[in-house]
Amino acid sequence: MDYIWLLVLAGGAALLGLVLLSGMFSRQPRKAAGASAFALAVVALAVWLGVYVAMSPTAPTVASDPAHSEEQRPAAPTKTEDFAGP
């Protein structure tokens, strides 16, 4: 359910592309064939790049633990006692 917006957006773009492509085929079939081949190559490249990025490892993160040892690290969150003033 989280990706419904992506499906709607991609479906709308695909529908618009198909309508434009059908209009191009009705006027200039030879030029439309080249444009559709280029569009399919771009789509294949975009899908490959998306899968590659989705499968690539991310930067390691340090999870917080119950003992709150992350507060002893150099970039620990500021405590209220550290503020100057009253």
Short mmCIF file of C-alpha atoms in Angstrom, two decimals:
data_model
loop_
_atom_site.label_atom_id
_atom_site.label_comp_id
_atom_site.label_asym_id
_atom_site.label_seq_id
_atom_site.Cartn_x
_atom_site.Cartn_y
_atom_site.Cartn_z
CA MET A 1 0.00 0.00 0.00
CA ASP A 2 3.01 2.31 0.46
CA TYR A 3 3.83 2.24 -3.24
CA ILE A 4 0.35 2.96 -4.64
CA TRP A 5 1.39 6.52 -5.48
CA LEU A 6 4.31 5.17 -7.50
CA LEU A 7 2.06 2.83 -9.45
CA VAL A 8 -0.42 5.62 -10.16
CA LEU A 9 2.31 8.01 -11.29
CA ALA A 10 4.12 5.43 -13.43
CA GLY A 11 0.83 4.19 -14.88
CA GLY A 12 -0.19 7.71 -15.84
CA ALA A 13 3.15 8.35 -17.50
CA ALA A 14 2.97 5.03 -19.36
CA LEU A 15 -0.57 5.76 -20.52
CA LEU A 16 0.45 9.20 -21.76
CA GLY A 17 3.43 7.68 -23.58
CA LEU A 18 1.23 5.08 -25.27
CA VAL A 19 -1.24 7.72 -26.43
CA LEU A 20 1.55 9.88 -27.83
CA LEU A 21 3.17 6.87 -29.48
CA SER A 22 -0.10 5.81 -31.13
CA GLY A 23 -0.52 9.33 -32.47
CA MET A 24 3.01 9.26 -33.85
CA PHE A 25 2.44 5.87 -35.52
CA SER A 26 -0.67 7.15 -37.25
CA ARG A 27 1.23 10.09 -38.79
CA GLN A 28 4.84 8.92 -39.32
CA PRO A 29 5.29 5.19 -38.67
CA ARG A 30 9.00 5.08 -39.56
CA LYS A 31 9.95 7.92 -37.22
CA ALA A 32 7.72 6.51 -34.49
CA ALA A 33 9.51 3.16 -34.64
CA GLY A 34 12.83 4.84 -33.91
CA ALA A 35 11.34 6.93 -31.12
CA SER A 36 9.72 3.88 -29.53
CA ALA A 37 12.99 1.92 -29.69
CA PHE A 38 14.80 4.82 -28.00
CA ALA A 39 12.06 5.09 -25.36
CA LEU A 40 12.27 1.35 -24.62
CA ALA A 41 16.05 1.63 -24.25
CA VAL A 42 15.64 4.51 -21.78
CA VAL A 43 13.03 2.54 -19.82
CA ALA A 44 15.29 -0.53 -19.69
CA LEU A 45 18.19 1.59 -18.48
CA ALA A 46 16.03 3.25 -15.82
CA VAL A 47 14.73 -0.10 -14.55
CA TRP A 48 18.25 -1.53 -14.45
CA LEU A 49 19.53 1.52 -12.57
CA GLY A 50 16.64 1.37 -10.10
CA VAL A 51 17.24 -2.31 -9.37
CA TYR A 52 20.98 -1.70 -9.03
CA VAL A 53 20.46 1.13 -6.54
CA ALA A 54 17.87 -0.86 -4.60
CA MET A 55 20.17 -3.88 -4.30
CA SER A 56 23.39 -2.02 -3.49
CA PRO A 57 24.51 -1.99 0.14
CA THR A 58 23.90 1.09 2.22
CA ALA A 59 26.21 2.82 4.66
CA PRO A 60 26.61 0.96 7.94
CA THR A 61 24.63 2.34 10.83
CA VAL A 62 25.10 1.82 14.53
CA ALA A 63 21.88 0.79 16.18
CA SER A 64 20.98 2.09 19.61
CA ASP A 65 21.15 -0.40 22.42
CA PRO A 66 19.28 -0.72 25.74
CA ALA A 67 22.35 0.47 27.72
CA HIS A 68 22.33 3.80 25.77
CA SER A 69 26.02 3.53 24.96
CA GLU A 70 25.45 5.88 22.02
CA GLU A 71 25.44 8.77 24.51
CA GLN A 72 29.10 8.14 25.32
CA ARG A 73 30.22 8.49 21.71
CA PRO A 74 31.88 11.75 20.53
CA ALA A 75 28.73 12.96 18.75
CA ALA A 76 26.39 12.27 21.65
CA PRO A 77 23.15 14.24 21.92
CA THR A 78 23.36 17.39 24.00
CA LYS A 79 22.11 17.13 27.54
CA THR A 80 20.25 20.00 29.23
CA GLU A 81 23.05 20.29 31.82
CA ASP A 82 25.46 21.26 29.00
CA PHE A 83 23.59 24.50 28.19
CA ALA A 84 24.96 27.73 29.60
CA GLY A 85 22.69 30.08 31.50
CA PRO A 86 20.03 29.77 34.17
#
